[in-house]
CSV table of C-alpha atoms in Angstrom, one decimal:
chain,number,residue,atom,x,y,z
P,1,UNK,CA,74.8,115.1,123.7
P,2,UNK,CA,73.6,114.9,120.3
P,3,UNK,CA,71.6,118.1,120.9
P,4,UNK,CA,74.3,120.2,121.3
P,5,UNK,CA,74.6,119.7,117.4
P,6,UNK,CA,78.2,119.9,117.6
P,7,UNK,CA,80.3,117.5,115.3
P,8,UNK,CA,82.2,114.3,116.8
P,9,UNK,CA,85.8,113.4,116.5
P,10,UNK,CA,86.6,110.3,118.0
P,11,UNK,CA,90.4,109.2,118.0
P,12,UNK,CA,91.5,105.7,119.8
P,13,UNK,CA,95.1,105.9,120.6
P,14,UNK,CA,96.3,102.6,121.0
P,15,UNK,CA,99.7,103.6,120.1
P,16,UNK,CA,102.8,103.9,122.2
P,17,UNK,CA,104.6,106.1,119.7
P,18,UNK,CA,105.9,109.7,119.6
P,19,UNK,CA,105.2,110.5,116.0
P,20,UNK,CA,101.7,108.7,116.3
P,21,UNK,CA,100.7,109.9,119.0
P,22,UNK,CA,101.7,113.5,117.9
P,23,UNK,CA,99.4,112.8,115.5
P,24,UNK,CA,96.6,111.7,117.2
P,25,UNK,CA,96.7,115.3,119.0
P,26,UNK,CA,97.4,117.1,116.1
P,27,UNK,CA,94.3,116.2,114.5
P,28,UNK,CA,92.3,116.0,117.8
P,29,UNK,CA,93.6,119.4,118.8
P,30,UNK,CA,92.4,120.8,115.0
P,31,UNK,CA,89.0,119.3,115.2
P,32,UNK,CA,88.4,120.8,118.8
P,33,UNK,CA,89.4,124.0,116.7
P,34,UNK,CA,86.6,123.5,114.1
P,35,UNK,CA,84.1,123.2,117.3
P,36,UNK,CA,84.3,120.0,117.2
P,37,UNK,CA,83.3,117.3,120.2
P,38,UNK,CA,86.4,115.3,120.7
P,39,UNK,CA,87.6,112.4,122.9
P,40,UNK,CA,90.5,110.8,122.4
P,41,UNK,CA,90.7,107.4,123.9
P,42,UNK,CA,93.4,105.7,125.2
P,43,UNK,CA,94.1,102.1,125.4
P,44,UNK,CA,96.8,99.9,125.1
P,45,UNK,CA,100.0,101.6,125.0
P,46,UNK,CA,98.2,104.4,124.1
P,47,UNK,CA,98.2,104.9,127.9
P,48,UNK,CA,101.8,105.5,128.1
P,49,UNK,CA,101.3,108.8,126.7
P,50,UNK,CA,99.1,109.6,129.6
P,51,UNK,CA,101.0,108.4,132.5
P,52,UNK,CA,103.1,111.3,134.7
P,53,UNK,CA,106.7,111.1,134.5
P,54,UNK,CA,108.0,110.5,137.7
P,55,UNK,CA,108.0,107.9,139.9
P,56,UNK,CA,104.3,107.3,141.6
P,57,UNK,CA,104.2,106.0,144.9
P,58,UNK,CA,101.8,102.7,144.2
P,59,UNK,CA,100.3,99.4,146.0
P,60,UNK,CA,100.9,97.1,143.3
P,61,UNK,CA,102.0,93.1,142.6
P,62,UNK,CA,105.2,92.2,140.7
P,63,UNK,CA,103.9,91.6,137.3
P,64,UNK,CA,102.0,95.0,137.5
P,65,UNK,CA,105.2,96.8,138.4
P,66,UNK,CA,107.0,95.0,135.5
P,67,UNK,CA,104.9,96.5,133.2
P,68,UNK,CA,104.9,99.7,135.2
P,69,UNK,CA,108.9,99.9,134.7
P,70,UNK,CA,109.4,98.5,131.5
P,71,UNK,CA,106.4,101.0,130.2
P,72,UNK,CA,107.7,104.4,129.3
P,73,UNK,CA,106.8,107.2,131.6
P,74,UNK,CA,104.9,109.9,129.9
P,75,UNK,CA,104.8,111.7,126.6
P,76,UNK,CA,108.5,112.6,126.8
P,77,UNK,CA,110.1,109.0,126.8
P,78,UNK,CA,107.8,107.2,123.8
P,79,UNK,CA,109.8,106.5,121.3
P,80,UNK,CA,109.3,106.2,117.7
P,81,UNK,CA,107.4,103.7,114.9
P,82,UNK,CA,109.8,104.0,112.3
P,83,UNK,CA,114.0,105.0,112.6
P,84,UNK,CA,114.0,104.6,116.4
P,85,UNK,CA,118.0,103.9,115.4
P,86,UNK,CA,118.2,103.2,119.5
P,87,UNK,CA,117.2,106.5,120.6
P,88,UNK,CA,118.9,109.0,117.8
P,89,UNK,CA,115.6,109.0,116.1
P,90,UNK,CA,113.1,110.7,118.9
P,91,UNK,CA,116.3,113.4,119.2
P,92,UNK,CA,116.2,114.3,116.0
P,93,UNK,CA,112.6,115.0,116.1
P,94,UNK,CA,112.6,116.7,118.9
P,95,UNK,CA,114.6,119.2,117.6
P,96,UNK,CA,113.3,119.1,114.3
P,97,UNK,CA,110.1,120.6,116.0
P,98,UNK,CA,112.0,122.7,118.1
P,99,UNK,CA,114.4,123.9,115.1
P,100,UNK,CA,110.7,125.3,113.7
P,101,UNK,CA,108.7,126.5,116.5
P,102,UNK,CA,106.2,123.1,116.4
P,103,UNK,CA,105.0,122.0,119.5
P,104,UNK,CA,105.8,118.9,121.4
P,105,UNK,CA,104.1,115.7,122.6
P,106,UNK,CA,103.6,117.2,125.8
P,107,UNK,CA,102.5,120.5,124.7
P,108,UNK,CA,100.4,119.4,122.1
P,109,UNK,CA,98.7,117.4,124.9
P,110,UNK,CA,98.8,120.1,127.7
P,111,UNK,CA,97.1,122.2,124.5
P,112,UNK,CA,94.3,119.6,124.0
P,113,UNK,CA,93.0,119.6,127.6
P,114,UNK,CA,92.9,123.4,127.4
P,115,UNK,CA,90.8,123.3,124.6
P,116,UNK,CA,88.4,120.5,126.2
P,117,UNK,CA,89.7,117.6,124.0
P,118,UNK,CA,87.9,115.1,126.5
P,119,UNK,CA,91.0,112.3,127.3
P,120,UNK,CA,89.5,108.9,128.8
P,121,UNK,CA,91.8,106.1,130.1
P,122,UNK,CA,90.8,102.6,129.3
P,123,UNK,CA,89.7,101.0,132.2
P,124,UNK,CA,90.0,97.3,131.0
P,125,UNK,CA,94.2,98.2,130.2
P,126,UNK,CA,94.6,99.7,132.8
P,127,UNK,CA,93.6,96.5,134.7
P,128,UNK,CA,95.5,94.6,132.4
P,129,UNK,CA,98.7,96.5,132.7
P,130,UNK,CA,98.1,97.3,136.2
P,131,UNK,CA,98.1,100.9,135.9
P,132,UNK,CA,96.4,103.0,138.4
P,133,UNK,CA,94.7,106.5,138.3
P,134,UNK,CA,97.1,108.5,140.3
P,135,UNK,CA,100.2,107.7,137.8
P,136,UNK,CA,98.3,109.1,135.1
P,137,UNK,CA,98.2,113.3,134.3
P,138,UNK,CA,95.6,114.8,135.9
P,139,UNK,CA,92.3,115.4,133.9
P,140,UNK,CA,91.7,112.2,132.5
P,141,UNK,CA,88.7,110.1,132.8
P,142,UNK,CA,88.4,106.8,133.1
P,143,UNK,CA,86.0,104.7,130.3
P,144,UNK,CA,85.3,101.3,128.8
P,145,UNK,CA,84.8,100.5,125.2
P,146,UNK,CA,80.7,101.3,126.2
P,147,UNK,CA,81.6,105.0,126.4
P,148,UNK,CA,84.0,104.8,123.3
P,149,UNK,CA,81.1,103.4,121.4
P,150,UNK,CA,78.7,105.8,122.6
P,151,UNK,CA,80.6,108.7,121.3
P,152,UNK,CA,82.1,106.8,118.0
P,153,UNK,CA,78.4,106.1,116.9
P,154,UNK,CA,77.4,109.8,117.2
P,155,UNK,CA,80.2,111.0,114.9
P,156,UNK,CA,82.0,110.5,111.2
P,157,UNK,CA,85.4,111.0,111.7
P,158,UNK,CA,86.5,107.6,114.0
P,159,UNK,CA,90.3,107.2,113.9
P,160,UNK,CA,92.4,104.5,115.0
P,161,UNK,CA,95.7,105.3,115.7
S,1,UNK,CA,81.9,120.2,97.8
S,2,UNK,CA,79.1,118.8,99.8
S,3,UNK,CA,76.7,119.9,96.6
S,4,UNK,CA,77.8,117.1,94.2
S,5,UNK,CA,76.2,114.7,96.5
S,6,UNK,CA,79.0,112.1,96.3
S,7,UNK,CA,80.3,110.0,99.3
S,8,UNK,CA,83.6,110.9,100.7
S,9,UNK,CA,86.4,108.8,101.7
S,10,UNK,CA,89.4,109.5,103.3
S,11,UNK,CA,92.3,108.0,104.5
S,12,UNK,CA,95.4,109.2,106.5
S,13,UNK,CA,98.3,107.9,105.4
S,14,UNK,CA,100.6,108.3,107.7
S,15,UNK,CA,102.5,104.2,108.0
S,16,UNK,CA,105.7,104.0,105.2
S,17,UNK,CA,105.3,100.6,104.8
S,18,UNK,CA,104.5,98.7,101.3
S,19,UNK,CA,102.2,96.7,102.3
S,20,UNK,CA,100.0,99.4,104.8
S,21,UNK,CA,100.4,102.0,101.8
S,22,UNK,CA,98.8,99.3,99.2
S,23,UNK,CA,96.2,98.7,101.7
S,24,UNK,CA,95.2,101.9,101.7
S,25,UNK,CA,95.9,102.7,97.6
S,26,UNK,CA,93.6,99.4,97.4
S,27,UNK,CA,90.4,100.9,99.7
S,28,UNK,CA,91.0,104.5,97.7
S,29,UNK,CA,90.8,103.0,94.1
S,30,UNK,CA,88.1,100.9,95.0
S,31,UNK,CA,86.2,104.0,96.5
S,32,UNK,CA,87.2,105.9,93.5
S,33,UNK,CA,85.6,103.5,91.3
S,34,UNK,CA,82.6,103.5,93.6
S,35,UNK,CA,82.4,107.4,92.9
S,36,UNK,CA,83.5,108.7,95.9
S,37,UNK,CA,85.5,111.1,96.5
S,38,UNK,CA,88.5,110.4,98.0
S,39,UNK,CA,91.4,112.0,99.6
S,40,UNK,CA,94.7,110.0,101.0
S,41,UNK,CA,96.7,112.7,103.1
S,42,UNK,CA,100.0,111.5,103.4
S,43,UNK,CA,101.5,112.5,107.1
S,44,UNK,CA,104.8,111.8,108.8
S,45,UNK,CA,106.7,108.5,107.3
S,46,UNK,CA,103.2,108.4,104.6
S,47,UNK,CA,105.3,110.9,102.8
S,48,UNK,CA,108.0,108.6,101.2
S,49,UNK,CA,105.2,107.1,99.7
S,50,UNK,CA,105.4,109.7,97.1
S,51,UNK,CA,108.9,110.6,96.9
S,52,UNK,CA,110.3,110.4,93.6
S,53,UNK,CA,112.5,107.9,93.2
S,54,UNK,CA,116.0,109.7,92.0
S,55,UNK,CA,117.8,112.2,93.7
S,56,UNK,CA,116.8,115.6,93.4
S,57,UNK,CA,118.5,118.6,93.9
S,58,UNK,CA,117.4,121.2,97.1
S,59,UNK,CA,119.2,123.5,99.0
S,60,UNK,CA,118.8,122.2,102.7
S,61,UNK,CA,120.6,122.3,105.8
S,62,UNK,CA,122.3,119.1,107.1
S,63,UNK,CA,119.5,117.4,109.6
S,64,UNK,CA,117.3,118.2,106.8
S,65,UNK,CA,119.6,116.3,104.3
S,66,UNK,CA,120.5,113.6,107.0
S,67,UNK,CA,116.7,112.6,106.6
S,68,UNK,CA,116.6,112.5,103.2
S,69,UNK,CA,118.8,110.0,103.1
S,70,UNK,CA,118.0,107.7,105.7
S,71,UNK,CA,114.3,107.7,104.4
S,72,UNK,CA,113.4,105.3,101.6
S,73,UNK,CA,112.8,107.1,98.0
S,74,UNK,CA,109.2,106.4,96.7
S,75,UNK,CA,107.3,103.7,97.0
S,76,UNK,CA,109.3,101.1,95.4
S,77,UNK,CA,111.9,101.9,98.6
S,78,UNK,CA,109.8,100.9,101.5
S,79,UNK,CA,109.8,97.9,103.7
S,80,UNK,CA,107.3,95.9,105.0
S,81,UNK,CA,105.4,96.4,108.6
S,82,UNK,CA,105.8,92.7,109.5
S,83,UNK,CA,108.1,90.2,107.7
S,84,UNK,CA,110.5,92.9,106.7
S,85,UNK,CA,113.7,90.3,106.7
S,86,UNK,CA,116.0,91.9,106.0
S,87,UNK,CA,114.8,92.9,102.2
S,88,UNK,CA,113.7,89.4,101.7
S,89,UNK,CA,110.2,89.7,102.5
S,90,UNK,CA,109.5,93.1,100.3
S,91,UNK,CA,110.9,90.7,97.3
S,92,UNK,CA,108.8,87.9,98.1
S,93,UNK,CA,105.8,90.1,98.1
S,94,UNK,CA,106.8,92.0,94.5
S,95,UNK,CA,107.2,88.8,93.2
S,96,UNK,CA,104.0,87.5,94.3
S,97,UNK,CA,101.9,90.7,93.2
S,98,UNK,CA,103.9,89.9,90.0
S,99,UNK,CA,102.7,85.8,89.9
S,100,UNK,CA,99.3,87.1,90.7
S,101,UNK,CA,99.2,90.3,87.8
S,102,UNK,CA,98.4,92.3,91.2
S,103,UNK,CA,99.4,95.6,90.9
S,104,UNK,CA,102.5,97.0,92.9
S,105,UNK,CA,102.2,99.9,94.9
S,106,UNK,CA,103.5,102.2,92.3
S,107,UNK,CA,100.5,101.1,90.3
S,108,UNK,CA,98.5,101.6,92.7
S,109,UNK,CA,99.2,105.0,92.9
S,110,UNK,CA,99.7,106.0,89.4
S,111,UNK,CA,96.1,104.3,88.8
S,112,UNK,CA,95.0,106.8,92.0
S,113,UNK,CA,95.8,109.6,90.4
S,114,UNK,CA,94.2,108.4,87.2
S,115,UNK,CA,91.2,107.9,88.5
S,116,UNK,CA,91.0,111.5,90.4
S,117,UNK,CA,92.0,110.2,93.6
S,118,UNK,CA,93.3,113.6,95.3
S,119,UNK,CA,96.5,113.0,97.0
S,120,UNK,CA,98.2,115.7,99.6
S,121,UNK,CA,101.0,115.8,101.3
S,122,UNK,CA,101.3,117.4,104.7
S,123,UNK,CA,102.8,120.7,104.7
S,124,UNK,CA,103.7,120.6,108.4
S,125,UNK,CA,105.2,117.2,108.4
S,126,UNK,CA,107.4,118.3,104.9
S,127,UNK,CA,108.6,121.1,107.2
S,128,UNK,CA,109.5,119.0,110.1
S,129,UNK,CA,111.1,116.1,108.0
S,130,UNK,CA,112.8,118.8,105.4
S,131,UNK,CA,111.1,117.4,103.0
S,132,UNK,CA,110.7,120.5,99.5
S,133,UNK,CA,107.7,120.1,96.8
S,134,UNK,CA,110.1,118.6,94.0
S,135,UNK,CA,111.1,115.9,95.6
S,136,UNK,CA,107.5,114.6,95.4
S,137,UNK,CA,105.5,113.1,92.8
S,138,UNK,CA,103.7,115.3,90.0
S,139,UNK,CA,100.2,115.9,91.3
S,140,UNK,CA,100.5,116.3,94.6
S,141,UNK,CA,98.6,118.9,96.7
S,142,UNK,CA,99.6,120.7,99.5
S,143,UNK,CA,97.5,120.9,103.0
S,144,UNK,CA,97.1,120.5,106.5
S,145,UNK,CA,95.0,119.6,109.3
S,146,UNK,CA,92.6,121.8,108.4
S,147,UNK,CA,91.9,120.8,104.8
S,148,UNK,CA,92.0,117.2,106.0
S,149,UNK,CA,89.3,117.6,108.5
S,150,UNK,CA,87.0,119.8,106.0
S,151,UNK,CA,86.8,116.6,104.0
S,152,UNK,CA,86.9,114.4,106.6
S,153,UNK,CA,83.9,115.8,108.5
S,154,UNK,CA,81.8,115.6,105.1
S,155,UNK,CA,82.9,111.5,104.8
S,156,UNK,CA,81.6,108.8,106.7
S,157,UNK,CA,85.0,106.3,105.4
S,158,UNK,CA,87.8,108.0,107.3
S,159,UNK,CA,90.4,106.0,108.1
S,160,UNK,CA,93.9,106.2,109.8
S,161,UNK,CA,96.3,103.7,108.1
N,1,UNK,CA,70.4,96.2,104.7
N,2,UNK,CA,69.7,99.8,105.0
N,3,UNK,CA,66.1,98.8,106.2
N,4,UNK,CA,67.7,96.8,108.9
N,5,UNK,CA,67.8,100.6,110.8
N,6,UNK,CA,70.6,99.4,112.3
N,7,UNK,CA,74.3,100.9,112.8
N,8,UNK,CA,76.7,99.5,110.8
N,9,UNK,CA,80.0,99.3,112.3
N,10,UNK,CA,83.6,98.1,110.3
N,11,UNK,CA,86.7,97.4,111.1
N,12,UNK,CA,89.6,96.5,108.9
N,13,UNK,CA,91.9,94.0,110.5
N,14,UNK,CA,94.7,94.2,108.7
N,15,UNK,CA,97.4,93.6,111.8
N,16,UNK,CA,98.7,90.7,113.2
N,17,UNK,CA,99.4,91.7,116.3
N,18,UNK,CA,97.9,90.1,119.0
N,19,UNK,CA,97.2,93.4,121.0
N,20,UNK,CA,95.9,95.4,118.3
N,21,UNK,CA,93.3,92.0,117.3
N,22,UNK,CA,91.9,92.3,120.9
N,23,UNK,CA,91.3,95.8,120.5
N,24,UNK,CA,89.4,95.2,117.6
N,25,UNK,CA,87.3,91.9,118.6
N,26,UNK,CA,86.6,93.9,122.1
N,27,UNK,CA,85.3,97.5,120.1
N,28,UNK,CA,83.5,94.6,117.6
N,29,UNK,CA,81.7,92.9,120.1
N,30,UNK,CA,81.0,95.7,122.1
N,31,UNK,CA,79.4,97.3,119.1
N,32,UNK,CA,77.3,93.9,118.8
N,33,UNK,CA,76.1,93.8,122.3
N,34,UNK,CA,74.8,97.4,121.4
N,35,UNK,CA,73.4,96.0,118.5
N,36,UNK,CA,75.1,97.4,115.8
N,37,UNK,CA,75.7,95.1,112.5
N,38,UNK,CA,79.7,94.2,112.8
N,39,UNK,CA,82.0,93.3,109.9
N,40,UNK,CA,85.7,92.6,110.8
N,41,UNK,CA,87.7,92.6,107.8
N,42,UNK,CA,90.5,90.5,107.9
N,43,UNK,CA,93.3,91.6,105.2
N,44,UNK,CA,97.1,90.6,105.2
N,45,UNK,CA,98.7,90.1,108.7
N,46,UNK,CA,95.4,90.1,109.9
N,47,UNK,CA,94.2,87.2,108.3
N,48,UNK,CA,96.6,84.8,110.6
N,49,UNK,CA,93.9,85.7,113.1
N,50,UNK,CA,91.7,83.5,111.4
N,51,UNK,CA,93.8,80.4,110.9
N,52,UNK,CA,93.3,77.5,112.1
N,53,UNK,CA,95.9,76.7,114.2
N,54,UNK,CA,97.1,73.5,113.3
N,55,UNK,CA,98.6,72.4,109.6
N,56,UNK,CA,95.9,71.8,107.1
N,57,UNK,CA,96.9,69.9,104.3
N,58,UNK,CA,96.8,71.7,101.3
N,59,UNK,CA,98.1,72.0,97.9
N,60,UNK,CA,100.3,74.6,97.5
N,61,UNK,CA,103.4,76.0,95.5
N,62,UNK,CA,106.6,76.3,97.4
N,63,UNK,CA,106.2,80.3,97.8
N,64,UNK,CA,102.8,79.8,99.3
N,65,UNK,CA,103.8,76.9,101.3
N,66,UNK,CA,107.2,79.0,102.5
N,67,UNK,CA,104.4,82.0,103.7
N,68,UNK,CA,102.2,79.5,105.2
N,69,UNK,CA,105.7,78.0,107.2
N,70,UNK,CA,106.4,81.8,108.7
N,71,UNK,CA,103.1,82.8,109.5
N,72,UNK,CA,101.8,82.5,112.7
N,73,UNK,CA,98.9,79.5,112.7
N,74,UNK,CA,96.1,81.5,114.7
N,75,UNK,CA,95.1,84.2,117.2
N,76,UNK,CA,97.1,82.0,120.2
N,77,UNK,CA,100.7,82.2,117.9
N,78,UNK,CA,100.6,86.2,117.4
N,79,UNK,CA,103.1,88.5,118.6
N,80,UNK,CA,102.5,92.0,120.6
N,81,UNK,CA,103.1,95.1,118.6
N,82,UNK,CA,105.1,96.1,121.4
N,83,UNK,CA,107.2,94.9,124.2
N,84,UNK,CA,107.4,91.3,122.2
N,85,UNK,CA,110.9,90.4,124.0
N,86,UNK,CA,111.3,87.6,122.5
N,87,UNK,CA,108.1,86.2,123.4
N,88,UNK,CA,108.1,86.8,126.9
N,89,UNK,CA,105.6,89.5,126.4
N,90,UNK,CA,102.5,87.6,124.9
N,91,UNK,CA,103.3,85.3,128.0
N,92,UNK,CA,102.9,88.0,130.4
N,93,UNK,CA,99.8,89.3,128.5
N,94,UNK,CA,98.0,86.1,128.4
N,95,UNK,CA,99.0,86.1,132.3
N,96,UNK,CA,97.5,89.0,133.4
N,97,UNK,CA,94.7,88.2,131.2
N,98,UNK,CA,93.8,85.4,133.0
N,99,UNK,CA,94.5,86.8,136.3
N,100,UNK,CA,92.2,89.5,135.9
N,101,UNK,CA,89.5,87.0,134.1
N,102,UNK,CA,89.5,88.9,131.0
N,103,UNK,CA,89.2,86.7,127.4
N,104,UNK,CA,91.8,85.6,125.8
N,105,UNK,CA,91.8,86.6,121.4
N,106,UNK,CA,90.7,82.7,120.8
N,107,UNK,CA,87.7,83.7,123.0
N,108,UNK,CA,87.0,86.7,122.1
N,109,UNK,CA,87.2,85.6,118.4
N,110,UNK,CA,84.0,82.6,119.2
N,111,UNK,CA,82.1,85.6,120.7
N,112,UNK,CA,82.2,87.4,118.0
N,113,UNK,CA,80.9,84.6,116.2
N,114,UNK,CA,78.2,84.0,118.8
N,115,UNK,CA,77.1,87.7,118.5
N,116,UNK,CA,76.8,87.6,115.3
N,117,UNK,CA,80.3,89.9,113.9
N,118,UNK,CA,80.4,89.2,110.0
N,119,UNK,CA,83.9,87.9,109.5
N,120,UNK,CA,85.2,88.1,106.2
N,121,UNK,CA,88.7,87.0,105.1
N,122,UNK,CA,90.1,89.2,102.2
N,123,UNK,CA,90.3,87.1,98.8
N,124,UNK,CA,93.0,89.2,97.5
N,125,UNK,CA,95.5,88.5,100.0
N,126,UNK,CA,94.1,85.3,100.6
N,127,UNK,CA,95.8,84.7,96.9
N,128,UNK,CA,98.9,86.6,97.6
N,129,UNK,CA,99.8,84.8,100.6
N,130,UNK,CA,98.4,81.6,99.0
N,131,UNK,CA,95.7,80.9,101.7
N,132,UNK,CA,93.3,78.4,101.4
N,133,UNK,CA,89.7,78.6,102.6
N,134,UNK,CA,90.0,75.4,104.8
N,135,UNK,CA,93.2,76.9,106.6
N,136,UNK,CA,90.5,79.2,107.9
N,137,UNK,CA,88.5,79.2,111.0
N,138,UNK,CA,85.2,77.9,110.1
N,139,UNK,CA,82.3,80.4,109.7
N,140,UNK,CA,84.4,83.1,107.7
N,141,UNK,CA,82.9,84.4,104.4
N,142,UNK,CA,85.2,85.6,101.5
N,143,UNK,CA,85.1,88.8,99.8
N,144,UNK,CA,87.1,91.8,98.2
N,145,UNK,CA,87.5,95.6,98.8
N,146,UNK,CA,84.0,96.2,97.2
N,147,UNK,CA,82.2,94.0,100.0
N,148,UNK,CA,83.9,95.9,102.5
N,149,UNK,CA,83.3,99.4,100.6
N,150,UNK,CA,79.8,98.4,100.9
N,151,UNK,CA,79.6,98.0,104.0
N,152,UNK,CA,81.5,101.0,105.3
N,153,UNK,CA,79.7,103.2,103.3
N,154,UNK,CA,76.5,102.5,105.2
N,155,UNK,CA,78.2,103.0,109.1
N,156,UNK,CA,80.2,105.9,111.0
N,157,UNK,CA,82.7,103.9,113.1
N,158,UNK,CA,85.0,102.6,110.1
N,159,UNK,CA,88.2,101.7,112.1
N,160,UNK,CA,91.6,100.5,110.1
N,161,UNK,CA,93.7,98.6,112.7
């Protein structure tokens, strides 16, 4: 990889919120712009951003679909870190970015695979939280923190979000 | 830039909490007077950090204004990220900083600037959020992903706070 | 410890989540196992991962005592950063972590210890909250911002979580 010469942006979205996560793509979706490498990894509730939105016809125990309902589906139904002000808060946004021609979660994300953003699912949450491959957008690989790490150490800007 | 041969730090801020935005005030001085330079972008709910703390006159449309008021003025005006309280807890930590001769946050920041920190605020977020020049701080800069990254990619101390 | 040849890896742990600590003791030992040199920062919330999780007999002031009363006592007494519901979600997280054989945060904390992860307990908060060494796990060194600064400044994969 490191031959390429190619500069490496590596985000970890652990984040289950709207405005993070908007920012997570934001600046994944610039440095892909710059020519950048990028991966943005998801763990966490970071995975929620990931998942499809409609219902997804699973074999699962009781606990996993706990999770799996209580979990927002997709990019669409996060809701915000700060003035969440029971669901006004992600409205406003919305059209706040609509009001001036930003994009959305979901485009910024359908953007981001367009421009090769790689997006890896963490394998050990997904365990955790039960999760499984087919509820999540298509496109995404799945990785361990081995992968992360192996990408993280070839680059400078490492993120946490 | 990458001619003066100093490190560079940077640092995302995008939380509006107290005590996340003197964490990251704390790394940046510190890096500052470690002659680096450093860059704290403020993004999203990072912005009140350097709101002034009166009212200020704009001309803006209602959603626009609606924000203004619900989001805290400056950086004595925000709350904490755990221990909030219901105001109690941002008093008990003023008053410790105070027991201690810590410095509070606007402290932190007016010492930041002193010391050449370079503080910008995020033009797209200020759109989004409604947010105009004046109401911010003297000294700010204005930029977006793209000046953020040009630094960034030079640093090896990025963080996302 | 330049000579050392060695990554340097850094994390500033400044939540006290329960989640967000696993994510960073599992991308800290992971970067140990690949034999990177590891430095977990702990800094306000983030230093209740390090106490010890019964009282300690100290002598305190009735502030530091009342922040030693609210805190939680531990890795095992943290809260999620989501999905907390009144404590029903740390039970279902510790469930499924056990179900699936994964290590709990108490374990994955002596690992890190075992693998050799510098932990080092920020002094400055240490005083603000009133901390005590000997309310700490044993093993953790003290230091300030220019330890860390150090140390960051020498690796790539600086996380702030």
């Amino acid at each position: 990889m490191e031959q390429t010469g190619k500069k490496k942006t590596t985000i970890v979205l652990f984040s289950g919120d709207y405005d993070k996560a908007m920012a997570a793509f934001i600046i994944a979706n610039g440095a892909a712009a710059y020519d950048h490498e990028v991966t943005i990894f998801s763990t966490f509730w970071g995975l929620n951003t990931l998942r499809k939105e409609g219902p997804v016809q699973t074999n699962k125990g009781l606990l996993e679909k706990m999770f799996g309902w209580m979990m927002p589906r997709g990019a669409n139904k996060l809701g915000l870190s700060k003035m969440q002000m029971f669901g006004m808060g992600p409205k406003m946004i919305k059209h706040v970015i609509k009001k001036h021609n930003a994009m959305t979660l979901p485009q910024l994300i359908e953007l981001s695979q367009e421009m090769g953003v790689k997006l890896v699912a963490c394998t050990m949450t997904m365990d955790l939280l039960g999760l499984q491959q087919e509820e999540l957008l298509d496109g995404i690989e799945l990785g361990g923190v081995a992968a992360y790490l192996g990408d993280a150490s070839e680059g400078n800007v490492n993120l946490f979000i």
